[in-house]
Short mmCIF file of C-alpha atoms in Angstrom, two decimals:
data_model
loop_
_atom_site.label_atom_id
_atom_site.label_comp_id
_atom_site.label_asym_id
_atom_site.label_seq_id
_atom_site.Cartn_x
_atom_site.Cartn_y
_atom_site.Cartn_z
CA MET A 374 0.00 0.00 0.00
CA SER A 375 1.16 3.54 -0.70
CA PRO A 376 3.12 5.32 2.07
CA LEU A 377 0.33 7.91 1.98
CA PHE A 378 -1.71 5.44 4.00
CA ALA A 379 0.98 4.52 6.46
CA THR A 380 -0.73 4.71 9.87
CA PRO A 381 1.27 5.89 12.89
CA PRO A 382 2.04 2.94 15.19
CA GLU A 383 -0.05 4.33 18.04
CA ASN A 384 -3.15 4.36 15.84
CA HIS A 385 -2.63 0.98 14.20
CA LEU A 386 -4.95 -1.87 15.15
CA PRO A 387 -4.44 -5.24 13.45
CA ARG A 388 -7.50 -6.97 12.07
CA MET A 389 -7.30 -9.83 14.59
CA LEU A 390 -7.61 -7.40 17.54
CA ARG A 391 -10.91 -5.93 16.45
CA VAL A 392 -13.62 -5.97 19.08
CA LYS A 393 -15.93 -8.93 18.82
CA ASP A 394 -19.07 -7.42 20.36
CA GLY A 395 -19.25 -4.52 17.93
CA LEU A 396 -20.13 -0.89 18.48
CA LYS A 397 -23.35 -0.01 20.33
CA ASP A 398 -25.02 3.23 21.29
CA GLY A 399 -26.49 4.09 24.69
CA LEU A 400 -29.73 2.29 23.84
CA GLY A 401 -28.02 -0.92 22.76
CA ARG A 402 -28.52 -0.40 19.03
CA GLY A 403 -25.71 -1.96 17.01
CA ILE A 404 -23.78 0.58 14.89
CA THR A 405 -22.41 -1.03 11.74
CA TYR A 406 -22.73 1.68 9.08
CA LEU A 407 -20.58 4.81 8.71
CA ARG A 408 -21.32 7.66 6.32
CA VAL A 409 -18.30 9.85 5.57
CA SER A 410 -18.55 13.23 3.89
CA VAL A 411 -15.39 13.91 1.92
CA THR A 412 -16.29 17.46 0.82
CA GLU A 413 -18.88 20.20 1.30
CA GLN A 414 -18.47 21.37 -2.27
CA CYS A 415 -21.11 20.60 -4.88
CA ASN A 416 -21.61 21.43 -8.56
CA LEU A 417 -25.43 21.52 -8.37
CA ALA A 418 -27.80 23.74 -6.39
CA CYS A 419 -30.73 21.45 -5.59
CA VAL A 420 -33.66 23.31 -4.07
CA TYR A 421 -34.13 20.82 -1.23
CA CYS A 422 -30.48 21.00 -0.19
CA LYS A 423 -29.09 24.49 -0.71
CA PRO A 424 -30.33 27.50 1.31
CA ARG A 425 -33.19 29.48 -0.19
CA THR A 426 -32.63 32.41 2.16
CA GLY A 427 -30.25 34.31 -0.11
CA VAL A 428 -27.34 33.53 2.21
CA ALA A 429 -24.74 31.40 0.46
CA GLU A 430 -23.53 28.28 2.19
CA ARG A 431 -19.99 28.26 3.46
CA ARG A 432 -17.52 26.95 0.93
CA GLN A 433 -14.86 25.39 3.07
CA PRO A 434 -12.40 22.92 1.59
CA PRO A 435 -12.38 19.44 3.12
CA ALA A 436 -10.58 19.58 6.44
CA MET A 437 -9.48 15.96 6.31
CA SER A 438 -6.65 14.80 4.12
CA ARG A 439 -7.04 11.46 2.40
CA ASN A 440 -4.71 9.87 4.95
CA GLU A 441 -6.78 11.27 7.82
CA VAL A 442 -10.01 9.98 6.29
CA VAL A 443 -8.53 6.50 6.04
CA GLN A 444 -7.07 6.61 9.56
CA LEU A 445 -10.40 7.59 11.13
CA VAL A 446 -12.30 5.00 9.12
CA LYS A 447 -9.86 2.38 10.40
CA VAL A 448 -10.73 3.32 13.98
CA PHE A 449 -14.43 2.85 13.22
CA THR A 450 -13.92 -0.45 11.41
CA SER A 451 -11.90 -1.74 14.35
CA LEU A 452 -15.08 -1.23 16.40
CA GLY A 453 -17.27 -3.24 14.07
CA ILE A 454 -18.30 -0.89 11.28
CA ARG A 455 -19.00 -3.14 8.27
CA LYS A 456 -20.11 -0.69 5.60
CA VAL A 457 -18.87 2.77 4.60
CA ARG A 458 -20.64 5.23 2.32
CA LEU A 459 -18.75 8.24 0.96
CA THR A 460 -20.89 11.35 0.53
CA GLY A 461 -20.67 15.11 0.20
CA GLY A 462 -21.39 17.70 -1.13
CA GLU A 463 -20.41 15.98 -4.33
CA PRO A 464 -17.65 13.44 -3.56
CA LEU A 465 -16.51 13.14 -7.19
CA LEU A 466 -15.15 16.68 -6.90
CA ARG A 467 -12.29 15.28 -4.80
CA ARG A 468 -9.42 14.42 -7.10
CA ASP A 469 -8.03 11.90 -4.62
CA LEU A 470 -11.31 10.01 -4.17
CA GLU A 471 -10.07 6.82 -5.81
CA THR A 472 -7.08 6.79 -3.46
CA ILE A 473 -9.39 7.21 -0.45
CA ILE A 474 -11.53 4.30 -1.66
CA ALA A 475 -8.45 2.13 -2.15
CA GLY A 476 -7.39 2.83 1.43
CA ILE A 477 -10.81 2.08 2.92
CA SER A 478 -11.98 -0.88 0.87
CA PRO A 479 -9.78 -3.55 2.51
CA GLU A 480 -11.03 -2.46 5.93
CA VAL A 481 -14.66 -3.31 5.15
CA GLU A 482 -14.02 -6.19 2.76
CA GLY A 483 -15.02 -4.14 -0.25
CA ARG A 484 -18.24 -2.73 1.18
CA VAL A 485 -17.55 0.86 0.17
CA HIS A 486 -20.40 2.72 -1.51
CA LEU A 487 -20.79 6.23 -2.88
CA THR A 488 -23.61 8.75 -3.20
CA THR A 489 -23.18 11.12 -6.15
CA ASN A 490 -25.13 13.47 -8.37
CA GLY A 491 -23.58 11.61 -11.31
CA LEU A 492 -22.26 14.56 -13.32
CA HIS A 493 -18.70 13.17 -13.40
CA LEU A 494 -19.64 9.50 -13.09
CA ALA A 495 -19.40 8.56 -16.77
CA ARG A 496 -15.68 9.29 -16.93
CA LYS A 497 -14.84 8.01 -13.43
CA ALA A 498 -16.94 4.87 -13.04
CA ARG A 499 -14.27 2.40 -14.14
CA ALA A 500 -11.53 3.97 -12.01
CA LEU A 501 -13.84 3.99 -8.99
CA ARG A 502 -14.62 0.31 -9.46
CA ASP A 503 -10.95 -0.53 -9.91
CA ALA A 504 -10.17 1.32 -6.65
CA GLY A 505 -12.57 -0.97 -4.78
CA LEU A 506 -15.95 0.78 -4.94
CA ALA A 507 -18.86 -1.65 -4.70
CA GLY A 508 -21.81 0.53 -5.63
CA VAL A 509 -23.23 3.99 -6.26
CA ASN A 510 -26.44 5.75 -5.37
CA VAL A 511 -27.12 8.35 -8.05
CA SER A 512 -29.29 11.31 -7.06
CA LEU A 513 -31.86 11.84 -9.79
CA ASP A 514 -35.05 13.71 -8.91
CA ALA A 515 -36.53 14.01 -12.39
CA ALA A 516 -36.62 12.09 -15.66
CA ASP A 517 -37.59 15.25 -17.54
CA ALA A 518 -34.84 17.70 -18.55
CA ALA A 519 -36.80 20.86 -17.76
CA THR A 520 -37.83 19.64 -14.30
CA PHE A 521 -34.29 18.47 -13.61
CA ALA A 522 -32.93 21.93 -14.48
CA ARG A 523 -35.55 23.61 -12.29
CA LEU A 524 -34.65 21.42 -9.32
CA THR A 525 -30.86 21.48 -9.66
CA GLY A 526 -30.09 24.79 -11.33
CA LYS A 527 -28.37 23.11 -14.28
CA ASN A 528 -29.50 21.51 -17.52
CA GLN A 529 -27.37 18.39 -17.10
CA LEU A 530 -29.80 15.47 -17.10
CA GLY A 531 -27.96 13.84 -20.02
CA LYS A 532 -24.71 13.68 -18.06
CA VAL A 533 -26.42 12.00 -15.11
CA LEU A 534 -28.07 9.40 -17.33
CA ALA A 535 -24.72 8.73 -19.02
CA GLY A 536 -23.11 8.30 -15.60
CA LEU A 537 -25.84 5.91 -14.54
CA GLU A 538 -25.27 3.75 -17.59
CA ALA A 539 -21.48 3.85 -17.16
CA ALA A 540 -21.75 2.71 -13.55
CA ARG A 541 -23.95 -0.21 -14.52
CA SER A 542 -21.74 -1.17 -17.45
CA VAL A 543 -18.64 -1.56 -15.27
CA GLY A 544 -20.51 -3.67 -12.74
CA LEU A 545 -21.16 -1.21 -9.92
CA LYS A 546 -24.30 -1.91 -7.91
CA THR A 547 -26.45 1.05 -8.93
CA LYS A 548 -29.48 2.70 -7.33
CA LEU A 549 -31.35 5.94 -7.94
CA ASN A 550 -32.32 8.34 -5.16
CA ALA A 551 -35.16 10.81 -5.72
CA VAL A 552 -36.31 13.39 -3.19
CA VAL A 553 -39.99 14.23 -3.69
CA LEU A 554 -41.29 17.77 -3.19
CA ARG A 555 -44.94 18.52 -3.75
CA GLY A 556 -45.27 21.31 -6.28
CA TRP A 557 -41.87 20.55 -7.77
CA ASN A 558 -41.51 16.98 -8.95
CA GLU A 559 -44.40 14.78 -7.82
CA ASP A 560 -45.21 14.39 -11.52
CA GLN A 561 -41.81 12.69 -11.93
CA ILE A 562 -42.60 9.78 -9.61
CA LEU A 563 -44.10 7.62 -12.34
CA PRO A 564 -41.52 8.51 -15.06
CA LEU A 565 -38.70 7.61 -12.67
CA THR A 566 -40.47 4.36 -11.82
CA ARG A 567 -40.74 3.61 -15.54
CA LEU A 568 -37.03 4.33 -15.90
CA ALA A 569 -36.28 1.74 -13.22
CA GLN A 570 -38.76 -0.67 -14.76
CA GLN A 571 -37.13 -0.43 -18.18
CA GLY A 572 -33.57 -0.51 -16.87
CA GLY A 573 -34.11 -3.21 -14.27
CA PHE A 574 -32.65 -1.29 -11.35
CA GLN A 575 -33.82 0.21 -8.08
CA VAL A 576 -35.24 3.71 -7.58
CA ARG A 577 -35.88 4.96 -4.06
CA PHE A 578 -38.18 7.89 -3.30
CA ILE A 579 -37.18 9.89 -0.24
CA GLU A 580 -39.38 12.15 1.87
CA PHE A 581 -38.34 15.80 1.84
CA MET A 582 -36.46 16.49 5.09
CA PRO A 583 -35.93 19.86 6.81
CA TYR A 584 -32.38 21.21 6.71
CA GLN A 585 -31.12 24.64 7.62
CA GLY A 586 -32.48 27.22 5.18
CA ASN A 587 -33.89 24.75 2.61
CA GLY A 588 -37.46 26.06 2.76
CA TRP A 589 -39.04 22.90 4.16
CA GLY A 590 -42.77 23.13 4.76
CA GLN A 591 -45.78 20.86 5.16
CA ASP A 592 -47.15 22.13 1.86
CA GLN A 593 -44.14 20.61 0.06
CA PHE A 594 -44.01 17.42 2.11
CA MET A 595 -45.29 14.26 0.40
CA PRO A 596 -45.39 11.20 2.67
CA ALA A 597 -44.19 7.80 1.54
CA ALA A 598 -47.71 6.32 1.66
CA GLU A 599 -48.91 8.85 -0.90
CA ILE A 600 -45.86 8.23 -3.08
CA LEU A 601 -46.67 4.53 -3.09
CA ARG A 602 -50.32 5.19 -3.99
CA THR A 603 -49.18 7.36 -6.89
CA ILE A 604 -46.98 4.56 -8.22
CA GLN A 605 -49.62 1.86 -7.88
CA GLU A 606 -52.31 3.97 -9.50
CA GLY A 607 -49.95 4.89 -12.34
CA LEU A 608 -48.90 1.30 -12.96
CA GLY A 609 -52.43 0.02 -12.50
CA SER A 610 -51.32 -2.80 -10.22
CA GLU A 611 -50.41 -3.58 -6.65
CA LEU A 612 -46.74 -3.65 -5.69
CA GLU A 613 -45.36 -6.72 -3.95
CA GLU A 614 -43.21 -5.78 -0.97
CA GLU A 615 -39.90 -7.52 -0.46
CA PRO A 616 -38.73 -8.84 2.92
CA VAL A 617 -36.77 -6.38 5.04
CA LEU A 618 -33.07 -7.13 4.73
CA GLY A 619 -31.90 -4.85 7.52
CA LEU A 620 -30.80 -1.23 7.70
CA GLU A 621 -27.26 -2.06 6.63
CA GLU A 622 -28.75 -2.53 3.17
CA GLY A 623 -30.55 0.80 3.50
CA PRO A 624 -33.72 2.12 5.13
CA ALA A 625 -36.02 1.75 2.11
CA ARG A 626 -39.12 -0.41 1.98
CA LEU A 627 -38.68 -2.17 -1.36
CA PHE A 628 -41.32 -3.35 -3.82
CA ARG A 629 -41.01 -5.38 -7.01
CA ILE A 630 -42.11 -3.62 -10.20
CA PRO A 631 -44.45 -5.92 -12.16
CA GLY A 632 -42.94 -7.33 -15.35
CA SER A 633 -39.44 -6.17 -14.50
CA THR A 634 -36.38 -6.94 -12.42
CA GLY A 635 -36.55 -3.32 -11.31
CA LYS A 636 -37.60 -2.28 -7.83
CA VAL A 637 -39.11 0.79 -6.26
CA GLY A 638 -38.48 1.87 -2.70
CA VAL A 639 -39.70 4.52 -0.29
CA ILE A 640 -37.72 6.03 2.56
CA SER A 641 -40.14 7.42 5.16
CA THR A 642 -37.70 9.45 7.22
CA LEU A 643 -40.41 11.57 8.84
CA SER A 644 -43.79 9.87 8.41
CA ALA A 645 -42.69 6.43 9.62
CA ASP A 646 -39.15 6.75 10.91
CA PHE A 647 -36.76 3.90 11.56
CA CYS A 648 -35.01 5.44 14.57
CA ASP A 649 -35.61 2.36 16.73
CA ARG A 650 -33.37 0.36 14.39
CA CYS A 651 -30.86 3.07 13.55
CA ASN A 652 -27.45 1.56 12.83
CA ARG A 653 -25.53 4.53 11.42
CA VAL A 654 -23.31 7.43 12.38
CA ARG A 655 -21.80 10.20 10.28
CA LEU A 656 -18.34 11.69 9.94
CA THR A 657 -18.40 15.19 8.46
CA SER A 658 -15.83 16.53 6.02
CA GLN A 659 -14.51 18.62 8.91
CA GLY A 660 -13.69 15.46 10.87
CA ALA A 661 -16.57 15.63 13.34
CA LEU A 662 -18.61 12.63 14.46
CA LYS A 663 -22.37 13.20 14.31
CA ALA A 664 -24.12 10.39 16.14
CA CYS A 665 -27.64 11.44 15.13
CA LEU A 666 -28.73 13.33 12.03
CA PHE A 667 -31.36 15.47 13.78
CA GLY A 668 -29.60 15.87 17.10
CA ASN A 669 -26.44 15.58 19.19
CA GLN A 670 -23.57 18.03 19.07
CA PRO A 671 -20.80 16.91 16.69
CA VAL A 672 -17.71 15.53 18.40
CA ASP A 673 -14.41 16.62 16.88
CA LEU A 674 -12.13 13.69 16.04
CA LEU A 675 -9.78 15.48 13.68
CA GLU A 676 -8.00 17.73 16.17
CA PRO A 677 -7.25 14.83 18.55
CA LEU A 678 -5.99 12.78 15.60
CA ARG A 679 -3.66 15.59 14.56
CA ASN A 680 -2.50 15.96 18.16
CA HIS A 681 -1.34 12.33 18.13
CA ALA A 682 -4.25 10.82 20.03
CA THR A 683 -3.86 7.10 20.48
CA HIS A 684 -6.26 4.59 19.01
CA ASP A 685 -7.75 4.10 22.49
CA ASP A 686 -8.20 7.86 22.92
CA LEU A 687 -10.23 8.03 19.71
CA VAL A 688 -12.25 4.96 20.66
CA ARG A 689 -13.20 6.60 23.96
CA LEU A 690 -14.39 9.73 22.16
CA ILE A 691 -16.50 7.66 19.77
CA ARG A 692 -18.02 5.51 22.50
CA GLN A 693 -18.84 8.55 24.63
CA ALA A 694 -20.55 10.26 21.68
CA LEU A 695 -22.67 7.18 21.06
CA THR A 696 -23.91 7.04 24.65
CA GLU A 697 -25.65 10.34 23.86
CA LYS A 698 -27.20 9.25 20.54
CA LEU A 699 -30.90 10.16 20.52
CA ASP A 700 -33.62 7.53 20.71
CA CYS A 701 -35.61 9.26 17.94
CA HIS A 702 -35.76 12.46 15.93
CA PRO A 703 -37.74 15.44 17.32
CA MET A 704 -40.76 14.99 15.04
CA ARG A 705 -41.80 11.82 16.83
CA THR A 706 -42.11 13.68 20.12
CA GLY A 707 -43.76 16.80 18.69
CA GLY A 708 -40.59 18.83 18.29
CA GLN A 709 -39.52 20.92 15.35
CA PRO A 710 -38.01 18.86 12.50
CA THR A 711 -34.97 21.02 11.89
CA LEU A 712 -31.39 20.12 11.12
CA GLY A 713 -29.06 22.85 12.33
CA GLN A 714 -26.67 22.33 9.42
CA GLY A 715 -27.07 21.96 5.70
CA MET A 716 -27.13 18.41 4.40
CA TRP A 717 -24.06 19.13 2.30
CA GLN A 718 -22.25 19.81 5.61
CA VAL A 719 -23.45 16.70 7.42
CA GLY A 720 -23.01 14.35 4.49
CA GLY A 721 -26.47 12.83 4.10
#
């Protein structure tokens, strides 16, 4: 392996010394899934993500070097993390992304996945696969070029579709993610379902979630149950639900599309949350651990790492943060559904 990934002796933990009982939060939920934001930068301006207040989001470069990303991931995998997803911002904007993937992949036995808007995917898909990437989730909220441009600020639907095809052609496990906003793209639910039906892949419809400054409101919120009704009415047939495979495979309820190998899923983050089974934590591009998306103060891991914290020091910080992980998001208890940071900062 490249010297770039040489880990200081005090932070090194051989595979055979990994904990056997895994990583658990204060409620006993097993934590096996880590989402890592590698940048806050993005080349789209999606209405559900970027602020609509007229105040531009901060444009900080990634705080973590590629070596630091790999070192921190190794600490998490030593505690039982089995799957890593790289997010952003737009992760393909990092020129060293393939090197990061190559450093992480052996730690999770190849279970490294990526969420991308797909604009650069066509030219990078093969290199990503060769680096050890297992799959991609491509954000695609519209199958119509005009609607896509209205949602994202750019007329680039063709590039995303080309990236989707490139990912599939090189053997990456490929899914589509679509955030649904009433008044913006509810008319795209059926066209995106048809796209999955024809291509034989999975499309997942995600409830619009409230982030800082993104204009969330009940008038734009479309619950998963209504999304499913729209699909079934449009297809003229009932959807057969698949067995739940566990949150490590994702939080979507999946349904088979009649006459196709394609599948449709819904992610009911607000209307029917899955907090009781939450198995994930997030590492921001600034090197902070966020135990819960809608709560908990981030815990800085980067400064201790740079100050030569030992592996055990970092483990203690992680375990302490997880004892404070919330049992559910505020909406369930009547609180305000707000995320104090933009999603591009937290990493999805």
